[in-house]
Short mmCIF file of C-alpha atoms in Angstrom, two decimals:
data_model
loop_
_atom_site.label_atom_id
_atom_site.label_comp_id
_atom_site.label_asym_id
_atom_site.label_seq_id
_atom_site.Cartn_x
_atom_site.Cartn_y
_atom_site.Cartn_z
CA MET A 1 89.79 -27.50 14.12
CA PRO A 2 87.57 -24.89 15.37
CA TYR A 3 89.51 -23.64 18.49
CA THR A 4 86.58 -21.23 19.48
CA ARG A 5 84.19 -24.05 19.82
CA VAL A 6 86.49 -26.22 21.89
CA PHE A 7 86.82 -23.12 23.99
CA TRP A 8 83.19 -22.52 24.39
CA LEU A 9 82.41 -26.03 24.96
CA ALA A 10 84.60 -26.16 27.97
CA TRP A 11 83.12 -22.76 29.28
CA ARG A 12 79.60 -23.87 28.83
CA ASP A 13 80.31 -27.45 30.71
CA LEU A 14 82.13 -25.38 33.53
CA THR A 15 79.46 -23.13 34.02
CA LEU A 16 76.69 -26.08 34.13
CA GLU A 17 78.94 -27.93 36.58
CA PHE A 18 79.16 -24.90 39.05
CA ARG A 19 75.72 -23.70 38.80
CA GLY A 20 74.64 -27.50 39.50
CA ARG A 21 76.89 -27.40 42.55
CA ALA A 22 75.86 -31.01 43.79
CA GLY A 23 78.04 -32.90 41.53
CA ILE A 24 81.21 -30.95 42.49
CA LEU A 25 80.53 -30.73 46.15
CA SER A 26 79.81 -34.33 46.52
CA VAL A 27 83.15 -35.11 44.41
CA VAL A 28 85.10 -32.83 46.88
CA PHE A 29 83.40 -34.38 50.06
CA PHE A 30 84.07 -37.68 48.72
CA LEU A 31 87.65 -36.84 48.48
CA ALA A 32 87.73 -35.32 51.88
CA VAL A 33 86.11 -38.56 53.74
CA MET A 34 88.75 -40.45 51.63
CA LEU A 35 91.67 -38.67 52.80
CA PHE A 36 90.32 -38.91 56.35
CA ILE A 37 89.81 -42.54 56.21
CA LEU A 38 93.27 -43.17 54.77
CA GLY A 39 94.83 -40.91 57.20
CA LEU A 40 93.37 -43.13 60.07
CA ALA A 41 94.55 -46.40 58.09
CA PHE A 42 98.06 -45.12 57.73
CA GLY A 43 98.37 -44.31 61.44
CA PRO A 44 99.30 -41.36 63.54
CA ASN A 45 102.81 -41.37 63.01
CA PRO A 46 104.11 -38.26 61.01
CA GLN A 47 106.79 -40.08 59.10
CA ASP A 48 104.45 -42.91 58.05
CA LEU A 49 101.85 -40.29 56.82
CA ARG A 50 104.42 -38.22 54.88
CA LYS A 51 105.70 -41.42 53.01
CA ALA A 52 102.02 -42.42 52.11
CA ALA A 53 101.13 -38.89 51.16
CA PRO A 54 102.17 -38.98 47.41
CA GLY A 55 100.36 -42.38 46.89
CA VAL A 56 97.05 -41.52 48.61
CA PHE A 57 96.88 -37.88 46.97
CA TRP A 58 97.07 -39.61 43.39
CA VAL A 59 94.86 -42.60 44.18
CA ALA A 60 92.13 -40.24 45.64
CA LEU A 61 92.40 -37.80 42.51
CA ALA A 62 92.31 -41.16 40.19
CA PHE A 63 88.75 -41.97 42.27
CA ALA A 64 87.43 -38.50 42.08
CA GLY A 65 88.44 -38.30 38.42
CA SER A 66 86.53 -41.52 37.41
CA LEU A 67 83.51 -39.92 39.18
CA LEU A 68 84.07 -36.40 37.46
CA ALA A 69 84.73 -38.26 34.02
CA ASN A 70 80.94 -39.40 34.37
CA ARG A 71 79.83 -35.89 34.35
CA ALA A 72 81.64 -35.15 31.21
CA PHE A 73 78.85 -36.57 29.17
CA GLY A 74 76.31 -37.48 31.94
CA LEU A 75 74.17 -34.24 31.47
CA GLU A 76 74.59 -34.10 27.63
CA VAL A 77 72.65 -37.98 27.46
CA GLU A 78 70.30 -36.55 30.19
CA ASP A 79 69.27 -33.56 28.46
CA GLY A 80 69.41 -35.10 24.99
CA THR A 81 71.94 -32.37 23.97
CA LEU A 82 74.64 -34.90 22.66
CA ASP A 83 72.72 -35.37 19.35
CA ASP A 84 72.80 -31.59 18.87
CA LEU A 85 76.72 -31.83 19.43
CA LEU A 86 77.01 -34.61 16.66
CA LEU A 87 74.81 -32.36 14.31
CA THR A 88 77.22 -29.61 14.30
CA SER A 89 78.86 -29.29 10.93
CA GLY A 90 82.72 -30.35 10.50
CA SER A 91 84.77 -33.14 12.09
CA ARG A 92 83.95 -34.33 15.50
CA GLU A 93 87.51 -33.95 17.18
CA TRP A 94 86.70 -30.83 18.78
CA ILE A 95 83.86 -32.21 21.00
CA TYR A 96 86.73 -34.62 22.23
CA PHE A 97 89.02 -31.40 22.98
CA GLY A 98 86.38 -29.39 24.39
CA LYS A 99 85.47 -32.10 26.86
CA LEU A 100 89.36 -32.79 27.48
CA LEU A 101 89.48 -28.96 28.41
CA PHE A 102 86.70 -29.00 30.70
CA GLN A 103 87.71 -32.47 32.56
CA LEU A 104 91.27 -30.87 32.91
CA LEU A 105 90.15 -27.73 34.28
CA LEU A 106 87.86 -29.58 36.65
CA LEU A 107 90.58 -31.97 37.80
CA LEU A 108 93.13 -29.26 38.22
CA GLY A 109 90.70 -27.50 40.44
CA VAL A 110 90.06 -30.40 42.71
CA GLY A 111 93.78 -31.44 42.57
CA VAL A 112 95.00 -28.02 43.76
CA LEU A 113 92.30 -28.35 46.50
CA LEU A 114 93.21 -31.92 47.39
CA LEU A 115 96.92 -30.87 47.52
CA ILE A 116 96.25 -28.57 50.15
CA ILE A 117 94.28 -30.79 52.43
CA THR A 118 96.62 -33.68 51.93
CA ALA A 119 99.49 -31.23 52.85
CA GLY A 120 97.66 -30.59 56.00
CA LEU A 121 96.66 -33.99 57.00
CA PHE A 122 99.54 -36.06 55.88
CA TYR A 123 102.40 -33.61 56.55
CA LEU A 124 103.39 -33.23 52.88
CA PRO A 125 106.00 -30.21 52.73
CA LEU A 126 104.63 -27.74 50.00
CA THR A 127 107.81 -25.66 49.78
CA ALA A 128 108.46 -26.81 46.08
CA TRP A 129 104.94 -26.12 45.19
CA PRO A 130 105.49 -24.98 41.72
CA TRP A 131 106.87 -28.34 40.84
CA TYR A 132 104.28 -30.04 42.43
CA LEU A 133 101.75 -27.98 40.26
CA LEU A 134 103.77 -29.16 37.16
CA THR A 135 103.58 -32.66 38.20
CA LEU A 136 99.86 -32.05 38.85
CA LEU A 137 99.47 -30.73 35.53
CA LEU A 138 101.20 -33.18 33.43
CA GLY A 139 99.51 -36.23 35.46
CA THR A 140 95.88 -34.57 35.20
CA LEU A 141 96.52 -34.00 31.49
CA GLY A 142 97.30 -37.94 30.96
CA TYR A 143 94.41 -39.11 33.17
CA ALA A 144 91.80 -36.63 31.72
CA ALA A 145 92.94 -37.71 28.05
CA ILE A 146 92.12 -41.28 28.80
CA SER A 147 89.17 -40.61 31.07
CA THR A 148 87.17 -38.22 28.70
CA PHE A 149 87.74 -40.75 25.80
CA TYR A 150 86.28 -43.54 27.51
CA ALA A 151 83.58 -41.39 29.06
CA GLY A 152 82.48 -40.62 25.69
CA MET A 153 82.61 -44.07 24.34
CA LEU A 154 80.34 -45.53 27.41
CA ALA A 155 78.24 -42.23 27.40
CA ARG A 156 74.78 -44.43 26.39
CA LEU A 157 75.91 -47.59 27.56
CA ARG A 158 74.18 -49.11 30.95
CA GLY A 159 76.38 -49.91 33.84
CA ARG A 160 78.98 -47.12 32.60
CA GLU A 161 79.70 -46.06 36.24
CA VAL A 162 81.27 -49.30 36.65
CA LEU A 163 83.10 -50.07 33.24
CA LEU A 164 84.80 -46.73 33.04
CA PRO A 165 87.05 -47.30 36.26
CA LEU A 166 87.57 -50.75 34.78
CA LEU A 167 88.62 -49.59 31.16
CA LEU A 168 90.55 -46.46 32.69
CA PHE A 169 92.45 -47.67 35.66
CA PRO A 170 94.93 -50.32 34.18
CA LEU A 171 95.55 -47.71 31.46
CA VAL A 172 96.62 -44.80 33.52
CA VAL A 173 99.06 -47.16 35.56
CA PRO A 174 102.17 -45.25 33.92
CA VAL A 175 100.51 -41.83 34.93
CA VAL A 176 100.05 -42.80 38.51
CA LEU A 177 103.07 -44.34 38.99
CA SER A 178 105.17 -41.39 37.43
CA ALA A 179 103.42 -38.85 39.22
CA VAL A 180 103.56 -40.72 42.71
CA ARG A 181 107.40 -41.12 42.38
CA ALA A 182 107.86 -37.28 41.10
CA MET A 183 105.98 -36.21 43.93
CA GLY A 184 107.60 -38.50 46.48
CA ASP A 185 111.01 -37.48 45.26
CA LEU A 186 109.97 -33.62 45.20
CA ALA A 187 108.64 -34.37 48.98
CA THR A 188 112.09 -35.90 50.18
CA GLY A 189 114.01 -33.07 48.73
CA VAL A 190 115.66 -34.91 45.46
CA PRO A 191 117.04 -32.51 43.26
CA VAL A 192 114.67 -31.10 40.63
CA GLY A 193 117.14 -32.42 37.75
CA GLU A 194 116.70 -36.30 38.93
CA VAL A 195 112.78 -35.91 38.97
CA ALA A 196 112.84 -34.40 35.62
CA SER A 197 112.84 -37.98 34.01
CA TRP A 198 109.44 -38.76 35.43
CA TRP A 199 108.06 -35.37 34.00
CA ARG A 200 109.68 -36.52 30.85
CA LEU A 201 107.55 -39.85 30.77
CA LEU A 202 104.43 -38.08 31.88
CA ALA A 203 104.65 -35.64 28.81
CA VAL A 204 105.52 -38.50 26.58
CA PHE A 205 102.39 -40.40 27.78
CA ASP A 206 100.36 -37.15 27.53
CA VAL A 207 101.56 -36.59 24.10
CA ILE A 208 100.79 -39.96 22.77
CA TYR A 209 97.71 -40.42 24.56
CA VAL A 210 96.02 -36.88 23.73
CA VAL A 211 97.01 -37.48 19.79
CA ALA A 212 95.74 -41.30 19.78
CA CYS A 213 92.57 -40.32 21.62
CA GLY A 214 91.93 -37.24 19.35
CA LEU A 215 92.21 -39.43 16.34
CA LEU A 216 90.07 -42.32 17.56
CA PHE A 217 87.35 -40.18 19.11
CA PRO A 218 85.02 -39.74 16.18
CA ASN A 219 84.78 -43.28 15.55
CA ILE A 220 83.35 -44.14 19.09
CA LEU A 221 80.62 -41.75 19.19
CA GLU A 222 77.26 -43.10 18.76
CA GLY A 223 74.87 -41.54 16.02
CA MET B 1 72.56 -69.94 5.16
CA GLN B 2 75.45 -70.93 2.95
CA LEU B 3 78.86 -71.15 3.37
CA THR B 4 81.02 -69.47 0.76
CA ARG B 5 83.78 -71.54 -0.86
CA SER B 6 86.54 -69.09 -0.01
CA SER B 7 86.04 -70.09 3.72
CA GLU B 8 86.18 -74.01 3.05
CA LYS B 9 89.16 -73.14 1.26
CA GLY B 10 90.82 -71.39 3.88
CA ASP B 11 90.44 -74.53 6.13
CA GLY B 12 93.17 -76.22 4.43
CA LEU B 13 95.71 -73.92 5.49
CA THR B 14 94.31 -73.86 8.96
CA THR B 15 94.66 -77.91 9.20
CA ALA B 16 98.14 -77.46 7.80
CA LEU B 17 99.31 -74.93 10.20
CA LEU B 18 97.60 -76.77 13.33
CA SER B 19 99.07 -80.20 12.31
CA THR B 20 102.62 -78.58 11.72
CA GLY B 21 102.40 -76.95 14.95
CA LEU B 22 101.42 -79.62 16.96
CA ALA B 23 103.93 -81.91 15.24
CA VAL B 24 106.64 -78.97 16.08
CA LEU B 25 105.15 -78.79 19.64
CA LEU B 26 105.99 -82.55 20.06
CA VAL B 27 109.35 -82.33 18.77
CA GLY B 28 110.02 -79.29 21.03
CA PHE B 29 108.48 -81.34 24.20
CA TYR B 30 110.85 -84.14 23.33
CA LEU B 31 114.10 -81.65 23.22
CA ALA B 32 112.98 -79.82 26.39
CA LEU B 33 112.49 -82.74 28.41
CA ASN B 34 116.03 -84.21 26.90
CA ALA B 35 117.98 -80.89 27.59
CA PRO B 36 120.26 -80.83 30.46
CA PRO B 37 119.46 -79.34 33.60
CA ASP B 38 120.39 -75.62 34.31
CA ALA B 39 123.57 -75.14 36.49
CA ASN B 40 121.69 -72.80 38.89
CA GLN B 41 118.24 -73.83 38.51
CA GLY B 42 118.34 -77.63 38.12
CA TRP B 43 115.28 -79.05 36.33
CA LEU B 44 113.37 -76.07 37.12
CA VAL B 45 114.47 -74.61 33.85
CA ARG B 46 112.08 -76.81 31.98
CA ILE B 47 109.13 -74.31 32.78
CA LEU B 48 110.92 -71.84 30.72
CA TYR B 49 110.44 -73.97 27.63
CA LEU B 50 106.87 -73.33 28.01
CA HIS B 51 106.78 -70.08 29.86
CA VAL B 52 108.78 -68.10 27.18
CA PRO B 53 106.98 -69.37 24.21
CA MET B 54 103.76 -68.45 25.86
CA ALA B 55 104.82 -64.96 26.63
CA TRP B 56 106.12 -64.69 23.20
CA LEU B 57 102.69 -65.50 21.99
CA CYS B 58 101.21 -63.01 24.10
CA TYR B 59 103.17 -60.27 22.45
CA LEU B 60 102.18 -61.71 18.87
CA ALA B 61 98.48 -61.32 19.95
CA ILE B 62 98.74 -57.91 21.28
CA PHE B 63 100.48 -57.09 17.96
CA GLY B 64 97.69 -59.04 16.09
CA THR B 65 94.84 -57.26 18.05
CA LEU B 66 96.50 -53.79 17.25
CA ALA B 67 97.16 -54.36 13.57
CA TYR B 68 93.60 -55.82 13.09
CA SER B 69 91.89 -53.01 15.07
CA VAL B 70 93.64 -50.29 12.62
CA ALA B 71 92.76 -52.38 9.87
CA TYR B 72 89.21 -52.32 10.94
CA LEU B 73 89.23 -48.42 11.45
CA VAL B 74 90.72 -48.16 7.78
CA ARG B 75 88.77 -50.79 6.00
CA ARG B 76 85.61 -51.17 7.83
CA ASN B 77 85.65 -54.76 7.15
CA PRO B 78 83.69 -56.69 9.84
CA HIS B 79 86.00 -59.76 9.68
CA TYR B 80 88.79 -57.48 10.80
CA ASP B 81 87.13 -56.75 13.95
CA ARG B 82 86.18 -60.45 14.67
CA VAL B 83 90.00 -61.43 14.03
CA ALA B 84 91.13 -58.43 16.55
CA ALA B 85 88.67 -59.85 18.95
CA VAL B 86 89.99 -63.61 18.55
CA SER B 87 93.70 -62.18 18.71
CA ALA B 88 92.62 -60.52 22.08
CA GLU B 89 90.89 -63.78 23.22
CA ILE B 90 94.23 -65.83 22.36
CA GLY B 91 96.18 -62.86 24.15
CA LEU B 92 93.91 -63.02 27.28
CA LEU B 93 94.36 -66.94 27.67
CA PHE B 94 98.19 -66.89 27.23
CA SER B 95 98.86 -64.11 29.11
CA ALA B 96 96.97 -65.81 32.18
CA LEU B 97 98.91 -68.98 31.44
CA THR B 98 102.35 -66.82 31.28
CA VAL B 99 101.49 -65.40 34.62
CA LEU B 100 100.43 -68.90 36.15
CA THR B 101 103.76 -70.63 34.89
CA GLY B 102 105.64 -67.68 35.67
CA ALA B 103 104.45 -67.90 39.28
CA LEU B 104 105.18 -71.51 39.47
CA TRP B 105 108.83 -71.12 38.54
CA GLY B 106 109.11 -68.00 40.62
CA ARG B 107 108.19 -69.71 43.99
CA PRO B 108 111.09 -72.11 43.84
CA THR B 109 113.52 -69.70 42.36
CA TRP B 110 112.74 -66.40 43.78
CA GLY B 111 111.04 -67.58 46.87
CA VAL B 112 108.08 -65.78 45.94
CA TYR B 113 104.80 -66.19 43.60
CA TRP B 114 104.77 -62.61 42.69
CA THR B 115 107.43 -59.74 42.50
CA TRP B 116 106.82 -56.50 41.13
CA GLU B 117 108.93 -57.03 38.33
CA PRO B 118 108.32 -54.77 35.17
CA ARG B 119 107.45 -57.72 32.82
CA LEU B 120 105.40 -59.24 35.39
CA THR B 121 103.44 -56.18 36.22
CA THR B 122 103.07 -55.26 32.55
CA PHE B 123 101.39 -58.90 31.81
CA ALA B 124 99.01 -58.09 34.81
CA ILE B 125 98.17 -54.64 33.40
CA LEU B 126 97.62 -56.32 30.08
CA ILE B 127 95.35 -58.66 31.59
CA ALA B 128 93.11 -56.12 33.43
CA VAL B 129 92.75 -54.31 29.65
CA TYR B 130 91.99 -57.25 27.63
CA VAL B 131 89.22 -58.36 30.45
CA GLY B 132 87.70 -54.83 30.21
CA TYR B 133 88.28 -55.24 26.17
CA PHE B 134 85.87 -58.43 26.42
CA ILE B 135 83.37 -56.90 29.17
CA VAL B 136 82.80 -53.77 26.88
CA ARG B 137 82.42 -56.25 23.83
CA SER B 138 79.62 -58.07 25.60
CA ALA B 139 78.00 -54.98 26.85
CA ILE B 140 77.49 -53.07 23.42
CA GLU B 141 74.82 -54.63 21.34
CA ASP B 142 75.19 -52.51 18.15
CA PRO B 143 77.55 -54.10 16.09
CA GLU B 144 79.12 -51.29 14.37
CA LEU B 145 79.86 -49.25 17.55
CA ARG B 146 81.06 -52.67 19.22
CA ALA B 147 83.47 -53.00 16.64
CA ASN B 148 84.63 -49.10 16.64
CA ALA B 149 84.75 -49.35 20.75
CA SER B 150 87.00 -52.54 20.72
CA ALA B 151 89.14 -51.29 18.24
CA ALA B 152 89.96 -48.21 20.26
CA ILE B 153 90.31 -50.03 23.36
CA GLY B 154 92.83 -52.63 21.24
CA ILE B 155 94.75 -49.83 19.92
CA LEU B 156 95.08 -47.93 23.21
CA GLY B 157 95.75 -50.90 24.99
CA SER B 158 98.76 -51.89 22.87
CA ILE B 159 100.30 -48.63 22.98
CA ASN B 160 99.96 -49.05 26.78
CA VAL B 161 102.09 -51.87 27.06
CA PRO B 162 105.68 -50.32 26.24
CA ILE B 163 104.91 -47.56 28.40
CA SER B 164 103.77 -49.53 31.47
CA TYR B 165 107.02 -51.42 31.23
CA MET B 166 109.05 -48.46 31.11
CA SER B 167 107.37 -46.68 33.91
CA VAL B 168 107.51 -49.88 36.11
CA LYS B 169 111.19 -50.42 35.24
CA TRP B 170 112.06 -47.20 36.33
CA TRP B 171 109.92 -47.30 39.25
CA ARG B 172 111.52 -50.20 40.50
CA SER B 173 115.25 -49.19 39.79
CA LEU B 174 114.79 -46.07 41.95
CA HIS B 175 113.08 -48.08 44.44
CA GLN B 176 116.51 -49.75 45.10
CA THR B 177 115.05 -53.41 45.76
CA GLN B 178 117.06 -56.43 44.67
CA THR B 179 116.91 -56.59 41.01
CA ILE B 180 115.75 -59.91 39.82
CA ASP B 181 115.98 -60.52 35.85
CA LEU B 182 113.90 -63.05 34.41
CA THR B 183 116.86 -63.65 31.95
CA THR B 184 119.10 -64.76 34.46
CA GLY B 185 120.26 -68.34 33.72
CA LYS B 186 119.41 -68.45 30.20
CA VAL B 187 122.22 -65.88 29.00
CA ASN B 188 124.79 -68.32 28.47
CA MET B 189 122.87 -71.29 27.11
CA GLU B 190 123.90 -74.54 26.05
CA PRO B 191 123.27 -75.33 22.36
CA SER B 192 120.62 -77.99 23.26
CA MET B 193 118.95 -75.90 25.56
CA LEU B 194 118.79 -72.72 22.88
CA LEU B 195 117.53 -75.43 20.33
CA ALA B 196 114.66 -76.92 22.55
CA LEU B 197 113.63 -73.14 23.25
CA MET B 198 113.68 -72.10 19.61
CA VAL B 199 111.67 -75.11 18.33
CA ASN B 200 109.26 -74.66 21.28
CA LEU B 201 109.02 -70.75 19.99
CA LEU B 202 108.48 -71.99 16.22
CA ALA B 203 105.59 -74.27 17.33
CA PHE B 204 103.84 -71.49 19.61
CA THR B 205 104.29 -68.96 16.54
CA LEU B 206 102.55 -71.85 14.18
CA LEU B 207 99.84 -72.47 16.94
CA TYR B 208 99.20 -68.67 17.27
CA PHE B 209 98.60 -68.57 13.36
CA ALA B 210 96.31 -71.82 13.57
CA PHE B 211 94.40 -70.78 16.44
CA MET B 212 93.80 -67.30 14.86
CA ARG B 213 92.61 -68.95 11.67
CA LEU B 214 90.65 -71.61 13.46
CA ARG B 215 88.86 -69.24 16.02
CA GLY B 216 88.41 -66.74 13.11
CA GLN B 217 86.51 -69.31 11.12
CA ILE B 218 84.20 -69.89 14.12
CA ALA B 219 83.64 -66.43 14.74
CA ARG B 220 82.79 -66.06 10.93
CA TYR B 221 80.12 -68.77 11.36
CA GLU B 222 78.83 -67.26 14.50
CA ALA B 223 78.20 -63.84 12.64
CA GLN B 224 76.69 -65.71 9.65
CA ARG B 225 74.32 -67.62 11.82
CA GLN B 226 73.20 -64.28 13.70
CA GLU B 227 72.84 -62.70 10.60
CA ALA B 228 70.34 -65.55 9.03
CA ALA B 229 68.47 -65.52 12.41
CA HIS B 230 68.09 -61.91 12.60
CA GLY B 231 67.43 -60.96 8.96
#
């Protein structure tokens, strides 16, 4: 597999995303508004908010992720550059891995920002922050593996904005569940050794879905 | 338009499967209605003679979708794609029926229609996956892309079943809620109850294959008609 191509594709998409600004900024503001509303819904009591924090964090990230996933192939289709990508020689798996890297980096960036805002609004203690980052990495990888795959599959379909979450959310239930539990355990001070089983489940999920999606991806691109 | 001989020959086996399945189902019904009441659940246990075979049929259907989706990607035979969709259709119908019969049984037994039990939750996720499967099938017009996309959803969705089950099981066990096991009450089954259940399982297995062949045949005719109309 051409690793340099994977890297350059991700780099190009990240550059475009940050030059465009509008997309990423609207996602970040959407998240901020969503956290604000959820904070109001769960009430002013710090204990309640702290208990809700991991769930709120991952649900918000999942929603934001489905918005971001549409951007993985959105520009390619708008500008007609998807055909150019498909015309490059060799197998097509690298397109998937490039887009996956792009989505992963984007989600990680948004996730770190979201984590800080959640910690502030929902009284989530951040003392174990390296472990939060590990959970974030494993969770976003599993999420991005599936969201990138389906975004590519639906790239040229009408109504993809609705179809994508519909296909995506049932499949990422294990990711959201394990990540919420891992983060909740970390917040309540459960020893790291006991949280490890959730990370293992996340890692197993990641490996299975990155491999399966990578293998299936060349089949589902149009053209 | 002409129908090939092979497709008509296949009909004999379909009829045989269907009639044997229905006959065994009748026997199973008779046995189920004659089986003694359960010590804890009383007559309620009779729902299980329907519920368990239905759930079993769903697992068969998931496996069928997985197998035919993989077969399609390897062999590129359009019929495999149709059969995978047929299996998903049967799976969707029976997973809805499984959840429904489970809810009817759960209300008097557990006092609730729904609980976050791993198997229930897994079935709910499964229904969501297959609903998505059919929405995507109806959204894509190009037959080859449709077949590829639905094969991908079928494969990813089937892989998801054991992982979802595991994650929900762990999630619940760490939640420290009261454990309700669906298998309670039928571990020490009386021979007559076990026989009734086994006969019903056999009936539903036969019916699954009969439905697959019957519905596969219809799907084949539909495809032939469409081909005749368009070209």
